[in-house]
């Protein structure tokens, strides 16, 4: 097989050892890049290869390594399309041993962080070891700096992002975790661009377990492509022109003036479609039944025209769809009282319809808190729904007939119930406290 580097790759892995505060730039194997195409494939291959090198310390390293120990590896990988003119090419991937499942954690994100990492001249970033102090990695084309964190709230992703942009400049892309990650929650997320989430698998806990405060990236190197002419948007025989044409025609992706679902309503536009096909989750999937009047308050049309939620359309890098929604909650005299990204479809489905809660402003506030603290809204919604169903079952059992575990559940929920009502489906008062307690590893949230 030819040893020529596949086009679209930068050809380098940046490996950072937090224990020694050192780094090295490693040339990626050309055959590996051909065999494992894109972010997820490359990340899985590099993670497995790195863990298997630890056979001198473990009989079965992949099985034996604890997810929150220094030997776990945290990998961020890009693809050949990242940073090119191909539309919707922003997504990048994270791979690690998951504290939630014990298997390989695999999660992806949009935004701009992955493109910026690639522009530093690296297709992948591998982080190993554990720092003796909280540390910020500042990555450029020149290498890595190991900087001291700014004086800001370490539990607040927005505060961290703002402080580091003030330090390094507004062009720099920031990745970090909040309270959920620092409390080692197994459903904590890693966030970049404030509200873009590497959500699944508990990567936030792995990130924080390494005493890693944040990763800031800033680069300017272009990715070399094999046929640049074919990637010019006005070349009618090129792939970019054809991709854009398909996006302009698709029911989900055509422009907002043509009522494309994602551009005109964001991802929350999918709510009505799923409900129409009886696929929208309800009460931990006990059923898929929703009162039409309740549902009308949380679907895409409701967000687009909500009286107290101001919506602005946003896009990831080089994406014509623009399904992201930047929102503000308006108070008296339409003064903004809170702002953030979302809510996305998954958040409204899992923290709303799934929990029998149909208050879009409340769901939006919960979404802001999840981004603020770094909680994966899909995993959180699933966990809360399971809690609510189990609580309802156990409550119906006479105390004398409960198991010790069931009695413990009732004891642990008693204090929460006194202040916020029972953790049951439809209790709107319980949602925000459940988010806060989970992020801070407090009470029932633990």
Coordinates of C-alpha atoms in Angstrom, one line a residue:
X1 CA 0.0 0.0 0.0
X2 CA 1.3 3.5 -0.9
X3 CA 2.8 5.5 1.9
X4 CA 1.5 8.8 0.6
X5 CA -0.5 10.6 3.3
X6 CA -4.3 10.6 2.5
X7 CA -5.4 14.1 1.6
X8 CA -7.5 15.9 4.1
X9 CA -5.3 14.8 7.0
X10 CA -2.7 16.8 8.7
X11 CA -0.8 13.6 9.5
X12 CA -0.1 14.2 13.1
X13 CA -1.2 13.1 16.6
X14 CA -0.5 15.5 19.5
X15 CA 0.1 13.4 22.6
X16 CA 0.1 15.3 26.0
X17 CA 1.3 13.7 29.2
X18 CA -0.2 15.6 32.1
X19 CA 1.8 13.8 34.7
X20 CA 5.1 15.1 33.3
X21 CA 3.6 18.2 31.6
X22 CA 5.3 17.2 28.4
X23 CA 4.0 16.7 24.8
X24 CA 5.2 15.2 21.5
X25 CA 4.0 15.4 17.9
X26 CA 3.7 11.9 16.4
X27 CA 3.3 11.1 12.8
X28 CA 0.2 9.1 12.2
X29 CA 0.5 5.8 10.4
X30 CA -0.8 6.1 6.8
X31 CA -2.3 2.7 6.8
X32 CA -4.2 3.4 10.0
X33 CA -5.7 6.5 8.4
X34 CA -6.9 4.5 5.5
X35 CA -8.3 1.6 7.6
X36 CA -10.1 3.8 10.2
X37 CA -11.7 6.7 8.3
X38 CA -12.9 9.7 10.2
X39 CA -13.1 10.8 13.8
X40 CA -14.9 7.8 15.5
X41 CA -12.9 5.1 13.7
X42 CA -9.6 6.8 14.2
X43 CA -10.4 7.6 17.8
X44 CA -11.4 4.0 18.6
X45 CA -8.2 2.6 16.9
X46 CA -5.9 5.0 18.7
X47 CA -7.5 4.5 22.1
X48 CA -7.3 0.7 21.8
X49 CA -3.7 0.8 20.5
X50 CA -2.6 3.1 23.4
X51 CA -4.4 1.0 26.1
X52 CA -3.0 -2.3 24.8
X53 CA 0.6 -0.9 25.2
X54 CA 0.0 -1.0 29.0
X55 CA 0.2 -4.8 29.0
X56 CA 3.3 -4.7 31.2
X57 CA 1.1 -3.3 34.0
X58 CA -2.2 -5.1 33.3
X59 CA -3.1 -8.5 32.1
X60 CA -6.1 -7.1 30.2
X61 CA -5.6 -3.3 30.1
X62 CA -8.9 -2.5 28.3
X63 CA -10.8 -4.5 30.9
X64 CA -8.8 -3.6 34.0
X65 CA -8.1 0.1 33.7
X66 CA -10.3 2.2 35.9
X67 CA -12.0 5.0 33.9
X68 CA -11.0 7.7 36.4
X69 CA -7.4 6.6 37.0
X70 CA -4.5 8.3 35.3
X71 CA -3.9 5.4 32.9
X72 CA -7.2 6.1 31.1
X73 CA -6.8 8.0 27.8
X74 CA -8.8 10.9 26.6
X75 CA -8.8 11.3 22.8
X76 CA -10.2 14.0 20.5
X77 CA -10.2 13.1 16.8
X78 CA -11.1 15.0 13.6
X79 CA -11.8 13.8 10.1
X80 CA -10.5 14.6 6.6
X81 CA -13.5 16.8 6.0
X82 CA -13.1 19.0 9.1
X83 CA -12.1 22.6 8.0
X84 CA -12.8 22.1 4.3
X85 CA -15.6 23.7 2.2
X86 CA -17.7 20.6 2.4
X87 CA -21.0 21.6 4.2
X88 CA -21.8 20.3 7.7
X89 CA -18.1 19.3 8.3
X90 CA -17.8 20.6 11.8
X91 CA -18.2 17.5 13.9
X92 CA -15.4 15.9 15.9
X93 CA -15.2 12.9 18.2
X94 CA -14.1 12.0 21.8
X95 CA -13.0 8.5 22.8
X96 CA -12.2 7.2 26.3
X97 CA -12.9 4.4 28.7
X98 CA -16.4 5.3 30.0
X99 CA -17.1 5.7 33.8
X100 CA -20.8 5.2 33.0
X101 CA -20.5 1.8 31.1
X102 CA -17.0 0.5 31.7
X103 CA -16.7 0.2 27.9
X104 CA -15.4 2.5 25.3
X105 CA -17.0 6.0 25.6
X106 CA -17.7 7.4 22.2
X107 CA -19.3 10.8 21.6
X108 CA -19.3 13.6 19.1
X109 CA -20.0 17.3 18.9
X110 CA -20.5 20.1 16.5
X111 CA -19.3 23.7 16.9
X112 CA -15.9 25.0 15.9
X113 CA -13.4 23.5 18.4
X114 CA -12.6 20.4 16.2
X115 CA -11.9 22.5 13.2
X116 CA -9.6 24.8 15.3
X117 CA -7.7 21.8 16.6
X118 CA -7.1 20.6 13.1
X119 CA -5.8 24.0 12.1
X120 CA -3.1 23.7 14.7
X121 CA -1.7 20.9 12.5
X122 CA -3.1 17.9 14.4
X123 CA -5.7 15.4 13.4
X124 CA -6.0 14.1 17.0
X125 CA -5.2 15.1 20.5
X126 CA -4.4 12.3 23.1
X127 CA -4.3 13.3 26.8
X128 CA -2.7 10.9 29.2
X129 CA -1.8 10.9 32.9
X130 CA -3.0 13.2 35.6
X131 CA -1.6 16.7 36.4
X132 CA -0.4 17.5 40.0
X133 CA -2.2 20.8 39.7
X134 CA -5.3 22.2 37.8
X135 CA -4.0 23.0 34.3
X136 CA -5.1 24.7 31.1
X137 CA -3.7 23.3 27.9
X138 CA -3.1 26.1 25.3
X139 CA -2.5 24.4 21.9
X140 CA -1.2 26.3 18.9
X141 CA 0.8 25.3 15.8
X142 CA 4.0 25.8 17.9
X143 CA 3.0 23.2 20.5
X144 CA 1.5 23.2 24.0
X145 CA 1.6 25.5 27.0
X146 CA 0.7 24.3 30.5
X147 CA -1.0 27.3 32.0
X148 CA -2.5 28.1 35.4
X149 CA -6.3 28.4 35.4
X150 CA -7.9 31.8 35.6
X151 CA -9.5 33.1 38.8
X152 CA -13.1 32.2 38.0
X153 CA -15.9 29.8 39.0
X154 CA -14.6 26.3 38.1
X155 CA -18.2 25.0 38.2
X156 CA -19.4 27.4 35.6
X157 CA -18.6 26.6 31.9
X158 CA -19.6 30.1 30.7
X159 CA -17.4 31.8 33.3
X160 CA -14.4 29.6 32.3
X161 CA -15.0 30.2 28.6
X162 CA -15.2 34.0 29.1
X163 CA -12.1 34.2 31.3
X164 CA -10.0 32.2 28.9
X165 CA -11.2 34.2 25.8
X166 CA -10.2 37.3 27.7
X167 CA -6.8 35.8 28.3
X168 CA -6.1 34.3 24.9
X169 CA -8.3 36.3 22.5
X170 CA -11.8 35.8 21.1
X171 CA -10.7 33.6 18.2
X172 CA -9.5 30.8 20.6
X173 CA -11.9 27.9 21.0
X174 CA -12.4 26.6 24.5
X175 CA -13.3 23.1 25.8
X176 CA -14.0 22.6 29.5
X177 CA -16.2 20.9 32.1
X178 CA -18.4 22.3 34.9
X179 CA -19.6 21.2 38.3
X180 CA -20.9 17.8 37.0
X181 CA -17.5 16.8 35.6
X182 CA -15.6 18.1 38.7
X183 CA -17.9 16.1 40.9
X184 CA -17.1 13.1 38.7
X185 CA -20.7 12.5 37.6
X186 CA -20.8 9.5 35.2
X187 CA -23.3 11.4 33.0
X188 CA -21.2 14.6 32.9
X189 CA -20.4 16.1 29.5
X190 CA -17.4 18.0 28.0
X191 CA -18.5 21.3 26.4
X192 CA -17.0 23.5 23.8
X193 CA -18.2 26.8 22.3
X194 CA -20.2 27.2 25.6
X195 CA -23.1 25.0 24.5
X196 CA -21.8 22.3 22.2
X197 CA -21.6 19.0 24.0
X198 CA -19.6 15.8 23.9
X199 CA -22.4 14.3 25.9
X200 CA -22.5 10.5 26.0
X201 CA -20.5 8.3 28.3
X202 CA -19.3 10.5 31.1
X203 CA -16.3 12.1 29.4
X204 CA -16.6 15.1 31.7
X205 CA -15.6 13.0 34.6
X206 CA -12.6 11.6 32.8
X207 CA -11.6 15.2 31.8
X208 CA -11.8 16.4 35.4
X209 CA -10.2 13.3 36.9
X210 CA -7.0 14.3 35.1
X211 CA -7.0 17.7 36.9
X212 CA -7.5 19.2 33.5
X213 CA -9.2 22.6 33.8
X214 CA -9.7 23.5 30.1
X215 CA -8.2 23.0 26.6
X216 CA -7.8 26.1 24.5
X217 CA -6.9 25.8 20.8
X218 CA -5.9 28.4 18.2
X219 CA -4.5 27.6 14.7
X220 CA -4.4 28.8 11.1
X221 CA -3.1 25.9 9.0
X222 CA -5.3 24.8 6.1
X223 CA -6.1 21.2 5.3
X224 CA -4.7 20.1 1.9
X225 CA -7.3 18.4 -0.3
X226 CA -6.8 16.1 -3.3
X227 CA -9.0 18.0 -5.8
X228 CA -9.5 21.6 -4.6
X229 CA -11.5 22.5 -7.8
X230 CA -14.1 19.9 -6.9
X231 CA -14.7 21.5 -3.5
X232 CA -15.5 25.0 -4.9
X233 CA -19.2 25.7 -4.3
X234 CA -19.8 27.1 -7.7
X235 CA -18.3 24.1 -9.6
X236 CA -21.5 22.4 -10.7
X237 CA -19.7 19.1 -11.2
X238 CA -18.1 19.2 -7.8
X239 CA -19.2 17.4 -4.6
X240 CA -19.8 20.6 -2.6
X241 CA -22.2 22.0 -5.2
X242 CA -24.1 18.7 -5.2
X243 CA -24.2 18.5 -1.5
X244 CA -25.5 22.0 -1.2
X245 CA -28.2 21.3 -3.8
X246 CA -29.4 18.3 -1.9
X247 CA -29.5 20.3 1.3
X248 CA -31.6 23.0 -0.5
X249 CA -34.1 20.4 -1.6
X250 CA -34.4 18.2 1.6
X251 CA -37.6 18.4 3.7
X252 CA -35.4 18.8 6.9
X253 CA -32.7 21.0 5.4
X254 CA -34.2 23.3 2.8
X255 CA -34.0 27.1 3.6
X256 CA -36.3 28.6 6.3
X257 CA -38.3 30.6 3.7
X258 CA -39.2 27.2 2.2
X259 CA -40.1 25.9 5.6
X260 CA -37.3 23.4 6.0
X261 CA -37.8 21.9 9.4
X262 CA -34.3 22.3 10.9
X263 CA -33.5 25.8 9.5
X264 CA -36.9 27.3 10.3
X265 CA -37.4 25.7 13.8
X266 CA -34.1 24.2 14.8
X267 CA -33.7 20.6 16.0
X268 CA -36.9 21.1 18.1
X269 CA -38.8 21.0 14.8
X270 CA -38.4 17.2 15.0
X271 CA -40.7 17.0 18.1
X272 CA -44.0 17.3 16.1
X273 CA -42.8 14.8 13.5
X274 CA -41.9 12.2 16.0
X275 CA -45.2 12.7 17.9
X276 CA -47.0 12.3 14.6
X277 CA -45.4 8.9 14.1
X278 CA -46.1 7.9 17.8
X279 CA -42.3 7.8 18.5
X280 CA -42.0 10.6 21.1
X281 CA -40.9 9.3 24.5
X282 CA -43.3 9.6 27.5
X283 CA -42.8 8.6 31.1
X284 CA -39.7 6.5 30.6
X285 CA -41.3 5.0 27.5
X286 CA -44.2 3.5 29.5
X287 CA -46.2 4.8 26.6
X288 CA -46.0 7.4 23.7
X289 CA -49.3 9.2 24.5
X290 CA -49.3 13.0 24.7
X291 CA -52.2 15.4 25.1
X292 CA -52.2 17.4 21.8
X293 CA -52.7 20.7 23.7
X294 CA -49.8 19.9 26.0
X295 CA -47.6 18.9 23.1
X296 CA -48.4 22.1 21.3
X297 CA -46.6 24.0 24.0
X298 CA -43.2 22.4 23.5
X299 CA -42.8 21.6 19.8
X300 CA -40.7 23.5 17.3
X301 CA -43.4 26.0 16.4
X302 CA -43.9 26.8 20.0
X303 CA -40.2 27.7 20.5
X304 CA -40.1 29.7 17.3
X305 CA -43.0 31.9 18.4
X306 CA -42.8 31.8 22.2
X307 CA -43.9 35.0 23.9
X308 CA -41.1 34.9 26.6
X309 CA -38.3 33.2 24.7
X310 CA -36.4 35.2 22.1
X311 CA -34.8 33.0 19.5
X312 CA -31.7 33.6 17.3
X313 CA -30.6 31.1 14.6
X314 CA -26.9 30.0 14.7
X315 CA -24.7 27.5 12.8
X316 CA -21.8 25.3 13.3
X317 CA -18.7 25.7 11.1
X318 CA -19.6 25.9 7.4
X319 CA -23.1 24.6 7.9
X320 CA -25.9 26.1 5.8
X321 CA -28.6 24.4 7.8
X322 CA -28.4 26.6 10.9
X323 CA -30.3 24.3 13.3
X324 CA -28.7 25.7 16.5
X325 CA -30.8 28.1 18.5
X326 CA -29.4 30.8 20.8
X327 CA -32.1 31.9 23.1
X328 CA -33.0 34.4 25.8
X329 CA -35.7 34.2 28.4
X330 CA -37.5 37.5 28.8
X331 CA -38.9 38.8 32.1
X332 CA -41.0 41.8 32.9
X333 CA -41.0 44.5 30.2
X334 CA -39.2 41.9 27.9
X335 CA -35.9 42.3 29.8
X336 CA -33.6 39.3 29.3
X337 CA -33.3 37.4 32.6
X338 CA -31.3 34.3 31.3
X339 CA -29.7 33.3 28.1
X340 CA -27.9 30.4 26.5
X341 CA -27.9 27.8 23.8
X342 CA -30.9 25.6 23.1
X343 CA -33.0 23.9 24.0
X344 CA -32.3 21.2 21.4
X345 CA -34.8 18.6 20.4
X346 CA -33.2 15.9 22.6
X347 CA -33.4 18.2 25.7
X348 CA -37.0 19.1 25.2
X349 CA -37.8 15.4 24.6
X350 CA -35.9 14.0 27.5
X351 CA -36.4 16.7 30.1
X352 CA -39.9 17.6 28.9
X353 CA -42.1 15.1 27.1
X354 CA -40.3 12.2 28.8
X355 CA -40.9 13.6 32.3
X356 CA -44.5 14.6 31.5
X357 CA -43.5 18.3 31.7
X358 CA -44.8 20.6 29.0
X359 CA -43.5 24.0 30.1
X360 CA -41.0 25.2 27.5
X361 CA -39.7 28.1 29.5
X362 CA -38.9 25.7 32.4
X363 CA -37.3 23.2 30.1
X364 CA -35.2 26.0 28.6
X365 CA -34.0 27.1 32.1
X366 CA -33.1 23.4 32.8
X367 CA -31.2 23.3 29.5
X368 CA -29.2 26.4 30.4
X369 CA -28.3 24.8 33.8
X370 CA -27.1 21.6 32.1
X371 CA -24.8 23.6 29.8
X372 CA -23.7 25.7 32.8
X373 CA -22.8 22.7 34.9
X374 CA -21.9 20.3 32.1
X375 CA -24.6 17.6 32.3
X376 CA -25.6 15.5 29.3
X377 CA -29.3 16.3 28.9
X378 CA -30.1 12.9 27.2
X379 CA -28.5 10.9 30.0
X380 CA -30.0 13.1 32.7
X381 CA -33.5 12.9 31.2
X382 CA -33.2 9.1 31.0
X383 CA -31.9 8.9 34.6
X384 CA -34.6 11.2 36.0
X385 CA -37.4 9.3 34.2
X386 CA -36.0 6.0 35.6
X387 CA -36.0 7.5 39.1
X388 CA -39.6 8.8 38.7
X389 CA -40.9 5.4 37.6
X390 CA -39.0 3.5 40.3
X391 CA -40.1 5.9 43.0
X392 CA -43.7 5.5 41.9
X393 CA -43.4 1.7 42.1
X394 CA -41.7 1.7 45.5
X395 CA -44.1 4.2 47.0
X396 CA -47.0 1.8 46.2
X397 CA -45.4 -1.0 48.2
X398 CA -46.2 -1.1 52.0
X399 CA -43.1 -0.1 54.0
X400 CA -43.1 -3.4 55.8
X401 CA -42.8 -5.3 52.5
X402 CA -40.0 -3.2 50.9
X403 CA -36.5 -4.4 50.5
X404 CA -33.7 -2.5 52.3
X405 CA -32.7 -0.9 49.0
X406 CA -36.3 0.3 48.5
X407 CA -36.5 1.7 52.0
X408 CA -33.2 3.5 51.4
X409 CA -34.6 5.1 48.3
X410 CA -37.6 6.4 50.2
X411 CA -35.3 7.8 53.0
X412 CA -33.1 9.5 50.5
X413 CA -36.0 11.2 48.7
X414 CA -37.7 12.3 51.9
X415 CA -35.7 15.5 52.3
X416 CA -35.9 16.4 48.6
X417 CA -39.7 15.8 48.7
X418 CA -40.2 18.1 51.7
X419 CA -38.7 21.0 49.8
X420 CA -39.6 20.3 46.1
X421 CA -42.4 17.8 46.1
X422 CA -42.1 14.2 45.0
X423 CA -39.8 13.2 42.1
X424 CA -42.8 12.0 40.0
X425 CA -43.8 12.5 36.4
X426 CA -45.4 15.9 35.8
X427 CA -44.0 17.7 38.9
X428 CA -42.5 20.8 37.4
X429 CA -41.3 22.1 40.7
X430 CA -38.8 19.2 41.0
X431 CA -37.0 19.7 37.7
X432 CA -34.5 22.5 38.4
X433 CA -33.6 21.1 41.9
X434 CA -33.0 17.7 40.4
X435 CA -30.6 19.2 37.8
X436 CA -28.8 21.2 40.5
X437 CA -28.5 18.3 42.9
X438 CA -27.3 15.9 40.2
X439 CA -24.6 18.4 39.0
X440 CA -23.4 18.9 42.6
X441 CA -23.6 15.3 43.7
X442 CA -26.0 16.3 46.4
X443 CA -28.7 14.3 48.2
X444 CA -31.0 12.5 45.8
X445 CA -28.8 13.8 42.9
X446 CA -26.0 11.6 44.0

